[in-house]
Coordinates of C-alpha atoms and ligand atoms in Angstrom, one line a residue:
M1 CA -59.6 53.1 -74.2
T2 CA -60.4 49.1 -72.5
I3 CA -61.2 45.6 -73.4
E4 CA -64.7 46.0 -72.3
Q5 CA -65.7 42.6 -70.7
T6 CA -69.3 41.0 -69.9
Y7 CA -70.0 39.4 -66.7
L8 CA -72.8 37.1 -65.5
N9 CA -75.2 36.0 -63.6
Y10 CA -73.7 33.5 -60.8
I11 CA -76.4 31.2 -59.1
D12 CA -76.1 27.6 -58.4
G13 CA -72.2 28.0 -59.3
K14 CA -71.7 28.6 -62.0
W15 CA -71.3 31.6 -64.2
S16 CA -74.7 32.2 -66.7
P17 CA -76.2 35.2 -68.9
S18 CA -79.7 35.9 -67.9
L19 CA -82.3 34.8 -69.7
T20 CA -83.1 38.3 -71.2
G21 CA -80.3 37.8 -73.1
R22 CA -79.5 41.9 -72.0
V23 CA -77.5 43.9 -70.7
T24 CA -76.3 46.8 -69.2
A25 CA -72.7 49.4 -69.7
S26 CA -71.2 50.4 -66.4
I27 CA -69.4 53.1 -66.6
N28 CA -67.2 55.3 -65.5
P29 CA -68.4 58.5 -63.8
A30 CA -64.8 60.6 -64.1
N31 CA -65.0 59.8 -67.0
T32 CA -67.9 58.1 -69.2
N33 CA -65.7 57.5 -72.6
D34 CA -64.8 54.6 -70.2
I35 CA -66.7 51.9 -69.6
V36 CA -65.7 49.4 -67.1
G37 CA -68.0 46.3 -68.7
Y38 CA -71.0 44.9 -69.3
V39 CA -73.7 43.3 -67.0
Q40 CA -76.6 41.2 -66.9
N41 CA -79.7 43.4 -67.1
S42 CA -81.5 39.8 -65.8
D43 CA -85.5 39.0 -64.6
E44 CA -88.0 38.1 -62.6
A45 CA -86.7 33.8 -64.3
D46 CA -83.2 34.3 -63.8
L47 CA -84.5 35.8 -60.1
E48 CA -86.1 32.7 -59.5
L49 CA -82.6 30.5 -60.8
A50 CA -81.0 31.5 -58.0
V51 CA -83.9 31.7 -55.3
S52 CA -84.4 27.3 -56.5
A53 CA -81.0 26.8 -56.0
A54 CA -80.3 29.2 -53.0
N55 CA -83.1 27.4 -51.6
R56 CA -81.6 23.1 -52.2
A57 CA -78.5 24.5 -50.8
K58 CA -79.2 25.7 -47.4
G59 CA -79.9 21.7 -46.0
A60 CA -76.4 21.1 -46.7
W61 CA -75.5 23.9 -45.9
R62 CA -76.9 24.8 -42.7
K63 CA -76.0 20.8 -40.9
L64 CA -71.8 21.9 -41.9
S65 CA -70.2 22.6 -38.4
G66 CA -70.1 27.1 -37.5
A67 CA -65.9 25.8 -38.8
A68 CA -66.1 24.3 -41.3
R69 CA -68.2 27.4 -43.0
G70 CA -65.3 29.4 -41.5
D71 CA -63.7 27.9 -43.4
Y72 CA -64.2 28.3 -46.3
L73 CA -65.0 32.8 -45.0
F74 CA -61.4 32.3 -44.2
K75 CA -60.2 31.1 -48.2
A76 CA -62.1 33.6 -49.2
A77 CA -60.5 36.5 -47.6
N78 CA -57.3 35.2 -48.4
L79 CA -58.6 35.3 -52.0
L80 CA -59.7 39.4 -51.9
E81 CA -56.4 39.6 -50.3
S82 CA -54.9 39.3 -53.2
R83 CA -56.8 40.8 -55.5
I84 CA -57.0 44.1 -54.3
A85 CA -54.9 46.2 -56.8
D86 CA -58.1 45.0 -59.1
I87 CA -61.0 45.3 -57.4
G88 CA -60.2 48.3 -56.1
E89 CA -59.4 50.0 -58.9
T90 CA -62.8 48.2 -60.2
M91 CA -64.7 49.3 -57.8
M92 CA -62.6 53.1 -58.8
R93 CA -63.9 52.9 -62.0
E94 CA -67.2 52.3 -61.5
M95 CA -68.2 54.5 -58.8
G96 CA -65.0 57.3 -59.2
K97 CA -64.1 57.9 -55.9
T98 CA -60.4 57.4 -54.6
L99 CA -57.9 55.3 -55.1
A100 CA -56.5 55.3 -51.9
E101 CA -60.2 54.7 -50.6
C102 CA -61.0 51.9 -52.8
K103 CA -58.3 50.0 -51.3
G104 CA -59.1 50.9 -48.6
E105 CA -62.2 50.0 -48.6
T106 CA -61.9 46.3 -50.4
A107 CA -58.5 46.0 -47.1
R108 CA -62.1 46.3 -44.9
G109 CA -63.6 44.1 -46.2
V110 CA -60.8 41.2 -46.3
A111 CA -61.4 42.2 -42.2
I112 CA -64.5 41.8 -42.0
L113 CA -65.1 38.3 -43.9
R114 CA -62.4 37.3 -41.1
Y115 CA -63.7 39.0 -38.5
Y116 CA -67.1 36.6 -39.8
A117 CA -64.9 33.3 -40.6
G118 CA -64.1 34.0 -36.2
E119 CA -67.7 34.6 -35.3
G120 CA -68.3 30.8 -36.8
M121 CA -65.8 29.3 -33.5
R122 CA -68.3 31.7 -31.0
K123 CA -71.1 30.6 -28.9
I124 CA -74.2 31.1 -30.6
G125 CA -76.1 30.8 -27.2
D126 CA -76.7 31.1 -23.5
V127 CA -78.1 28.2 -20.8
I128 CA -81.6 30.1 -18.9
P129 CA -81.8 28.4 -15.3
S130 CA -85.1 26.7 -15.6
T131 CA -87.3 26.3 -12.6
D132 CA -87.6 22.3 -12.7
N133 CA -84.6 21.0 -11.6
E134 CA -83.6 18.4 -13.4
A135 CA -84.3 19.7 -16.5
M136 CA -81.5 22.0 -18.2
M137 CA -82.5 25.0 -20.9
F138 CA -80.9 27.1 -23.3
T139 CA -80.3 29.1 -26.6
T140 CA -79.5 28.0 -29.4
R141 CA -80.2 30.4 -33.0
V142 CA -81.1 29.0 -36.1
P143 CA -80.3 30.7 -39.6
L144 CA -82.9 31.9 -41.3
G145 CA -83.0 30.2 -44.6
V146 CA -82.6 32.1 -47.3
V147 CA -81.3 36.1 -47.3
G148 CA -82.1 38.3 -49.8
V149 CA -78.9 40.8 -49.9
I150 CA -79.8 44.3 -51.9
T151 CA -77.2 46.8 -51.5
P152 CA -75.8 50.0 -53.4
W153 CA -73.2 51.5 -55.1
N154 CA -71.1 53.8 -52.0
F155 CA -69.9 50.8 -50.5
P156 CA -69.4 48.0 -53.3
V157 CA -67.5 46.5 -50.7
A158 CA -68.1 46.4 -47.4
I159 CA -71.8 46.7 -47.3
P160 CA -72.4 43.5 -49.2
M161 CA -69.4 42.3 -47.2
W162 CA -71.4 43.3 -44.1
K163 CA -74.5 41.3 -45.2
M164 CA -73.2 38.0 -46.5
A165 CA -70.0 37.2 -44.2
P166 CA -72.3 37.1 -41.2
A167 CA -75.0 35.9 -43.1
L168 CA -73.3 33.0 -44.0
I169 CA -71.1 32.6 -41.0
Y170 CA -74.7 31.9 -39.7
G171 CA -75.5 29.1 -41.9
N172 CA -77.9 31.0 -44.4
T173 CA -77.9 31.0 -48.0
V174 CA -77.4 34.2 -49.9
V175 CA -79.0 35.8 -53.4
I176 CA -76.9 39.3 -53.4
K177 CA -79.1 42.1 -55.9
P178 CA -75.9 44.6 -55.8
A179 CA -76.6 47.9 -57.6
I180 CA -76.6 48.0 -60.7
E181 CA -73.2 51.1 -61.2
T182 CA -71.7 48.8 -58.9
S183 CA -71.4 45.4 -60.4
I184 CA -68.8 44.2 -61.9
T185 CA -67.7 44.8 -58.1
A186 CA -69.7 42.1 -56.9
A187 CA -69.0 40.0 -59.8
K188 CA -65.3 39.8 -58.2
L189 CA -66.2 39.3 -54.5
L190 CA -68.5 36.2 -55.8
A191 CA -65.9 35.1 -57.9
C192 CA -63.8 35.0 -54.7
F193 CA -65.7 32.8 -52.6
E194 CA -66.7 30.4 -56.0
E195 CA -62.9 30.2 -55.9
A196 CA -62.6 29.5 -51.3
G197 CA -64.9 25.9 -52.8
L198 CA -68.1 27.0 -51.3
P199 CA -70.7 24.1 -52.8
P200 CA -73.1 25.6 -55.6
G201 CA -76.5 27.3 -54.4
V202 CA -74.6 28.6 -51.4
I203 CA -73.7 32.2 -52.7
N204 CA -76.1 34.0 -56.5
M205 CA -76.0 37.0 -57.6
V206 CA -78.7 38.1 -60.0
T207 CA -77.6 42.3 -61.6
G208 CA -80.9 44.0 -63.6
D209 CA -82.6 46.7 -62.6
G210 CA -83.9 48.0 -58.6
A211 CA -87.8 47.6 -59.1
V212 CA -87.6 43.8 -60.7
I213 CA -84.3 41.6 -59.7
G214 CA -84.8 44.0 -55.6
G215 CA -88.9 44.0 -55.6
G216 CA -88.9 40.8 -56.2
I217 CA -86.4 39.9 -53.7
A218 CA -88.9 41.5 -50.9
R219 CA -91.6 39.6 -52.7
H220 CA -90.2 36.0 -52.9
P221 CA -92.3 33.5 -51.0
D222 CA -88.9 31.6 -50.9
I223 CA -86.5 34.0 -48.8
Q224 CA -87.1 34.4 -45.4
G225 CA -84.7 37.3 -44.5
I226 CA -84.0 41.1 -46.7
T227 CA -81.3 43.4 -45.9
F228 CA -81.4 46.3 -47.3
T229 CA -78.7 50.1 -47.5
G230 CA -79.9 52.0 -50.1
S231 CA -82.8 55.4 -49.7
N232 CA -85.3 56.2 -47.4
K233 CA -88.6 55.3 -50.2
V234 CA -87.2 52.6 -51.8
G235 CA -86.5 51.1 -47.7
K236 CA -89.7 51.1 -46.7
Q237 CA -91.1 50.2 -49.9
I238 CA -89.4 46.5 -48.9
G239 CA -90.6 47.3 -45.5
Q240 CA -93.7 47.0 -46.3
T241 CA -93.5 44.0 -48.3
A242 CA -91.1 41.7 -46.5
L243 CA -93.9 42.5 -43.4
S244 CA -97.0 41.4 -45.7
R245 CA -95.9 38.0 -46.5
G246 CA -94.2 37.9 -42.8
A247 CA -90.8 37.9 -43.1
K248 CA -87.9 39.6 -41.8
F249 CA -86.0 42.8 -42.4
Q250 CA -83.3 45.0 -41.8
L251 CA -83.1 48.5 -43.6
E252 CA -79.9 50.6 -43.0
M253 CA -81.0 53.6 -44.9
G254 CA -80.5 58.5 -44.9
G255 CA -78.5 60.4 -42.7
K256 CA -79.0 63.6 -41.4
N257 CA -75.4 63.5 -39.5
P258 CA -74.5 66.7 -37.8
L259 CA -71.3 68.2 -36.6
I260 CA -71.1 69.9 -33.4
V261 CA -68.4 72.3 -32.7
A262 CA -68.2 73.6 -29.5
E263 CA -66.9 77.1 -28.0
D264 CA -63.6 74.9 -26.8
A265 CA -63.1 73.2 -29.5
N266 CA -59.8 72.3 -31.5
L267 CA -60.8 74.2 -34.4
D268 CA -58.2 72.3 -36.7
L269 CA -59.2 69.2 -36.1
A270 CA -63.0 70.1 -36.0
V271 CA -62.1 71.8 -40.3
E272 CA -60.7 68.0 -40.7
A273 CA -63.2 66.0 -39.2
A274 CA -65.9 68.2 -41.3
I275 CA -64.1 67.9 -44.9
S276 CA -62.8 64.8 -43.8
G277 CA -65.9 63.3 -43.4
G278 CA -67.8 65.3 -45.2
L279 CA -66.9 65.8 -48.5
K280 CA -64.4 61.8 -48.9
S281 CA -66.3 60.0 -51.6
T282 CA -68.0 62.9 -52.3
G283 CA -70.5 63.5 -49.4
Q284 CA -71.6 59.2 -50.9
K285 CA -71.8 58.2 -46.9
C286 CA -75.3 57.4 -45.3
T287 CA -72.6 58.9 -42.4
A288 CA -71.7 61.3 -44.0
T289 CA -71.9 64.9 -42.3
S290 CA -74.2 67.0 -43.4
R291 CA -74.5 70.1 -41.3
I292 CA -71.7 71.8 -39.0
L293 CA -73.1 73.3 -35.6
V294 CA -70.5 75.5 -35.1
H295 CA -70.5 78.0 -31.6
A296 CA -70.9 82.2 -32.9
S297 CA -68.0 82.7 -30.3
V298 CA -65.6 80.6 -32.8
Y299 CA -68.0 80.4 -35.8
E300 CA -66.6 83.8 -37.6
T301 CA -63.0 81.8 -37.5
F302 CA -64.0 77.9 -38.5
R303 CA -65.8 79.0 -41.5
T304 CA -63.2 81.2 -42.5
K305 CA -60.9 78.1 -41.5
L306 CA -63.0 75.8 -43.4
V307 CA -63.7 77.1 -46.9
D308 CA -60.1 78.6 -47.1
Q309 CA -58.9 74.6 -46.7
V310 CA -62.3 73.5 -48.8
K311 CA -61.4 76.0 -51.8
Q312 CA -58.4 73.6 -52.1
L313 CA -59.3 70.7 -52.4
K314 CA -57.9 68.6 -55.9
L315 CA -61.1 67.1 -57.7
G316 CA -60.4 64.6 -60.9
N317 CA -60.8 61.5 -62.1
G318 CA -59.3 58.7 -58.0
N319 CA -56.3 57.0 -60.1
D320 CA -54.3 59.9 -60.2
S321 CA -53.1 60.3 -56.6
A322 CA -53.4 64.0 -56.3
T323 CA -56.5 63.8 -56.7
W324 CA -58.2 64.4 -53.5
M325 CA -62.2 63.8 -54.3
G326 CA -63.6 61.9 -57.4
P327 CA -66.7 62.5 -59.0
C328 CA -70.7 61.7 -57.9
A329 CA -71.6 58.1 -58.6
N330 CA -73.6 58.6 -61.8
E331 CA -75.3 61.0 -63.7
K332 CA -79.4 61.3 -61.5
Q333 CA -76.8 61.7 -58.4
R334 CA -75.2 64.3 -59.7
D335 CA -78.4 65.8 -60.8
T336 CA -79.5 65.8 -57.2
V337 CA -76.6 67.1 -55.8
L338 CA -77.1 69.9 -58.2
S339 CA -80.8 70.5 -57.2
Y340 CA -80.2 70.5 -54.0
I341 CA -77.8 73.2 -54.1
N342 CA -80.5 75.3 -56.1
K343 CA -83.3 74.8 -53.8
G344 CA -80.3 76.2 -50.8
I345 CA -80.2 79.0 -52.6
E346 CA -84.1 79.8 -53.9
E347 CA -84.9 79.6 -50.1
G348 CA -82.1 82.0 -48.9
A349 CA -78.7 79.8 -47.6
S350 CA -75.6 81.4 -48.4
L351 CA -73.0 80.1 -50.9
L352 CA -69.8 80.8 -49.3
C353 CA -68.6 78.2 -52.4
G354 CA -68.3 75.6 -54.4
G355 CA -72.0 75.8 -55.8
G356 CA -72.2 74.0 -59.5
I357 CA -70.3 71.5 -62.4
P358 CA -66.6 72.9 -62.2
A359 CA -65.5 75.0 -65.6
D360 CA -61.9 72.9 -65.6
E361 CA -62.5 70.8 -69.0
E362 CA -60.9 68.4 -68.2
L363 CA -63.8 67.1 -65.3
K364 CA -66.6 67.7 -67.8
I365 CA -65.6 64.2 -69.6
G366 CA -67.4 63.2 -65.7
Y367 CA -70.1 63.6 -63.2
Y368 CA -68.8 66.2 -61.0
V369 CA -70.1 68.2 -58.6
Q370 CA -67.7 71.8 -56.8
P371 CA -67.3 71.0 -53.0
T372 CA -70.4 73.5 -51.4
V373 CA -70.3 75.3 -48.0
F374 CA -74.0 77.1 -47.5
D375 CA -73.3 80.1 -44.5
G376 CA -76.8 81.0 -42.9
V377 CA -78.5 77.3 -43.0
T378 CA -82.1 77.2 -40.7
S379 CA -83.0 74.1 -39.7
N380 CA -86.3 74.8 -41.8
M381 CA -84.0 75.1 -44.9
T382 CA -84.5 72.0 -47.2
I383 CA -80.4 70.9 -47.3
A384 CA -80.8 71.4 -43.3
Q385 CA -83.6 68.2 -43.6
E386 CA -83.1 66.7 -46.6
E387 CA -80.4 64.1 -47.2
I388 CA -78.4 65.8 -49.7
F389 CA -75.9 62.4 -50.4
G390 CA -73.3 64.6 -52.2
P391 CA -69.9 67.2 -51.2
V392 CA -72.2 69.7 -49.5
L393 CA -71.4 71.3 -46.1
A394 CA -74.9 73.7 -44.6
L395 CA -73.1 75.9 -40.9
V396 CA -75.5 77.1 -38.5
P397 CA -74.2 78.9 -35.5
F398 CA -75.8 78.5 -31.6
D399 CA -75.1 80.6 -28.8
N400 CA -75.2 77.1 -26.1
L401 CA -74.5 73.1 -26.4
E402 CA -78.9 72.2 -25.2
E403 CA -79.7 74.6 -28.5
A404 CA -76.7 72.6 -30.8
I405 CA -78.2 69.1 -29.7
S406 CA -81.7 70.0 -30.4
L407 CA -80.9 71.7 -33.5
A408 CA -78.9 68.9 -34.4
N409 CA -81.9 66.0 -33.3
D410 CA -84.5 67.9 -35.4
V411 CA -84.1 66.0 -38.2
E412 CA -86.0 62.6 -39.2
Y413 CA -82.7 60.7 -39.6
G414 CA -80.2 59.0 -36.7
L415 CA -77.4 57.9 -37.3
S416 CA -74.8 59.3 -36.6
A417 CA -73.5 62.7 -34.5
S418 CA -70.2 63.6 -34.3
I419 CA -68.9 67.0 -31.4
F420 CA -65.6 68.8 -31.2
T421 CA -65.0 69.1 -27.4
Q422 CA -62.7 69.0 -24.4
N423 CA -65.0 69.9 -21.5
I424 CA -66.4 66.8 -19.8
R425 CA -70.5 68.5 -19.2
N426 CA -70.6 67.9 -22.7
I427 CA -69.8 65.7 -24.1
L428 CA -72.0 63.5 -20.8
A429 CA -74.7 65.3 -22.4
F430 CA -73.7 64.8 -26.4
I431 CA -73.9 61.1 -24.8
A432 CA -77.5 61.1 -23.1
D433 CA -79.0 63.4 -24.7
M434 CA -78.3 63.0 -29.2
D435 CA -80.7 60.6 -31.3
A436 CA -78.1 58.9 -32.8
G437 CA -77.3 55.6 -33.7
L438 CA -73.7 56.6 -33.7
V439 CA -72.0 59.3 -31.9
R440 CA -68.4 60.1 -31.6
I441 CA -66.5 62.9 -29.6
N442 CA -62.8 64.2 -31.5
A443 CA -63.7 63.0 -33.5
E444 CA -65.9 62.8 -37.0
T445 CA -69.3 61.0 -37.9
A446 CA -67.7 58.8 -41.0
G447 CA -66.6 55.9 -40.0
V448 CA -67.4 52.7 -38.8
E449 CA -65.8 49.5 -37.4
L450 CA -66.2 46.5 -38.5
Q451 CA -66.7 44.7 -35.1
A452 CA -68.8 47.3 -33.6
P453 CA -73.0 47.6 -33.7
F454 CA -74.3 50.6 -36.8
G455 CA -77.0 52.0 -37.0
G456 CA -79.6 54.3 -37.5
M457 CA -82.1 55.6 -34.8
K458 CA -85.6 57.0 -36.5
Q459 CA -85.9 56.9 -39.8
S460 CA -82.1 55.7 -40.3
S461 CA -82.8 52.1 -40.0
S462 CA -85.4 49.7 -38.9
H463 CA -84.1 50.3 -35.8
S464 CA -82.4 46.5 -35.9
R465 CA -77.9 47.3 -35.9
E466 CA -75.7 45.6 -38.3
Q467 CA -71.6 43.9 -38.0
G468 CA -70.4 43.1 -35.0
Q469 CA -72.2 41.3 -32.6
A470 CA -74.6 42.8 -33.2
A471 CA -75.5 41.0 -36.8
I472 CA -76.1 37.5 -35.6
E473 CA -79.2 39.1 -33.7
F474 CA -80.6 39.6 -37.9
F475 CA -79.1 36.8 -39.2
T476 CA -81.0 33.9 -36.8
S477 CA -83.3 32.9 -35.1
I478 CA -83.1 31.4 -31.0
K479 CA -85.0 28.6 -29.8
T480 CA -85.3 27.5 -26.4
V481 CA -84.2 24.6 -25.7
F482 CA -85.6 23.1 -22.7
L483 CA -84.3 19.4 -21.6
K484 CA -84.6 16.7 -19.3
A485 CA -84.3 13.1 -19.4
Ligands
NAI1 N1 -77.7 54.5 -46.5 C1 -76.9 54.7 -48.5 O1 -75.1 54.3 -47.3 C2 -77.1 55.3 -49.0 C3 -78.4 55.9 -48.5 N2 -78.8 56.1 -50.6 C4 -79.6 57.7 -50.5 O2 -81.1 57.5 -51.5 C5 -80.8 57.1 -53.3 C6 -80.7 57.1 -54.2 O3 -79.6 56.5 -54.3 P1 -80.0 55.5 -55.0 O4 -79.3 54.4 -55.7 O5 -80.9 55.1 -56.5 O6 -80.6 54.1 -53.9 P2 -81.9 53.3 -54.0 O7 -82.9 53.4 -53.0 O8 -82.1 53.0 -55.2 O9 -80.8 52.2 -54.2 C7 -80.2 50.4 -52.9 C8 -80.2 49.3 -53.4 O10 -82.1 49.5 -53.4 C9 -82.4 48.5 -54.7 N3 -83.4 49.1 -55.6 C10 -84.0 50.6 -56.5 N4 -85.1 50.4 -56.1 C11 -85.7 49.7 -55.6 C12 -87.0 48.5 -55.0 N5 -87.7 49.2 -56.3 N6 -87.0 47.6 -54.5 C13 -85.9 46.6 -54.2 N7 -84.5 46.9 -54.3 C14 -85.0 47.7 -55.2 C15 -81.3 49.2 -55.9 O11 -81.0 49.0 -57.3 C16 -79.5 49.1 -54.9 O12 -79.2 47.6 -55.3 C17 -79.3 59.0 -52.3 O13 -79.8 60.4 -52.7 C18 -78.8 58.8 -50.6 O14 -79.4 59.7 -50.4 C19 -77.7 55.3 -51.9 C20 -77.6 54.4 -51.5 C21 -76.7 54.1 -50.3
AKG2 O1 -69.5 55.3 -42.7 C1 -68.9 54.1 -43.2 O2 -67.8 53.4 -43.3 C2 -69.7 53.1 -43.1 C3 -71.2 54.5 -44.0 C4 -72.6 53.6 -45.0 O3 -72.5 52.7 -44.0 C5 -72.6 54.2 -46.2 O4 -72.7 55.1 -46.0 O5 -73.8 52.9 -46.1

C-alpha cells in the first residue's frame, strides 16, 4: 500500500547510511501492514562521526551573532510550515494519533522555532553594581558546546523542537537521537534545517536503539549537555551517567496527573477536560490526566456523564476524520496498558467501561485499547500510583478539598494538576499546596504553552525547566564579567 523509502542519518551536512548496514522498519500502529519506511539502525561508530562533526562545527556556530543564528531558525520555520501536511501525516502513520492532532503539533513546532529564532535578539545578561565604583560588572552567557538530544515518540515534532531550537539559538551544536518509532518524522524535521542552510555539523541525527545511541550520547566525553524526555527508568540512568562525567543534564519524565472536581465545579466542562486531558493522544502524554478526584456530593452525576461520553468515543485510524482516538504507539505500549488494566481489576478496582482490546474486526490490525474508566480506586493501588501512558482513567471520591489535595499529592510524581471549581479559597489552596510544576484551574491537565516554563516536581523531572525563557538556563552557562580599565 505504500512505496517504502529508506531514511538516512544526517551527519556533517550529509545524509548517510549507517556503517552497520542495518535498517529498522517504522510500522504504522493503526495498521501494522503499513510500513512507513525504514530507518538506520546505527551503532556507536555512527554516533562518533556525528559527535566529531558537531565538535568541529561548534566554534564557528557560537561565534555567529544570535540574530544570524535566528535567521537560520526563521528559514527552517518557514520550511516546516510549508510541510505541515506531509510531516503531520508522517507523524500520524508513525505513532497513530489523529491527523488533526499531528498537524496541530507540527504547527506548534513552527511556533516554537519562531519563538526561539526571536530569542537570538533578546538579552543574555544583567549589569550588576560592583563594590568597586571604577569597575563594571555584568553577566553574559556562553553555550555548553555539543548538546545531545534524546526524545520520545509521543510528541515527535514538539519535543525535538523545544530542545533543538533553544540549543541552537544559544550557540550549541546538536546531535539528536529520536525515538526509533518516529525517526522518519525526525528526518523530515532535519531536512528543514538542512534546506535552511545550517552549516555542516551544526545539527546531526543518528537513529537507532535507545541503549546504544542514547546510552552512547550519555557516555560521550565530547557531549557537554544532554536533554532527555521519556521514562523515569531511562532518565535516571542518563542522569547518573552524565553526573559521573560532569556533564549537564536535563530530564523530563513521567506524571500521574490528577484532576480535582470540586462540589461547585461546572461538571460538563470538567467531564470534557477529563476526556480531552486523559484520552487525547490515547493518553500518551506525560501531562495526561490519569486520576480524577471527585467530591462525594457530585460523584455519581460526574461518573454517569463521564462514562456515557467515554463510551461514545470513536476509535480508529487517525486518517479518518471521524476518529477521535487512535491506537497505542507500539505493541509494547499496548501490552503495558493492558497489563495495568489487569492489575487494576486484580487489585479490586471496578471497571466501568473499556478494559481491553476492541472487538471490531477492522481494529484488529492495530494496537488499539478501549478507553477505560475505573471506579473504586484507592491511592494504594498500582493504577493510582504508576504512570500508565494509555487511555485509562481512575475515579476517586473525596469529602473535602484538604483530603483531595492530599490524595492528589500522594504519588511520586509532580508534573501537572488541575482543579475545576469557582471557589477562590479552593483555587488559592490548590495553587499553594499542590506539588506540581504546572497547575491549571478550570482547564485540563495537558497542554503546555511554548512561551512558559515547563517541568515537574518530585520524580517528574531533574528539577530544571524547559521552554519559554527558562530554556536559557539549561542550554547556556553564565559567565560573570568584572571589567576595569
Ligand atoms: N515523559 C514522557 O513524555 C514520556 C514518558 N514515557 C514513559 O516511558 C514508558 C516507556 O516508553 P519508552 O518509549 O520505552 O521510553 P524510553 O524512556 O525508553 O524512551 C525515550 C527515549 O530514550 C531512548 N532510550 C531508551 N533506552 C535508553 C538508554 N538506556 N539510554 C539512553 N536513551 C535511551 C529511547 O530510544 C527514546 O529515544 C512509557 O510507558 C511512559 O510511561 C515514554 C515516552 C514519553
Ligand atoms: O501536554 C503537552 O502539550 C506536553 C506533554 C509532554 O511534554 C509530554 O507528554 O512529554
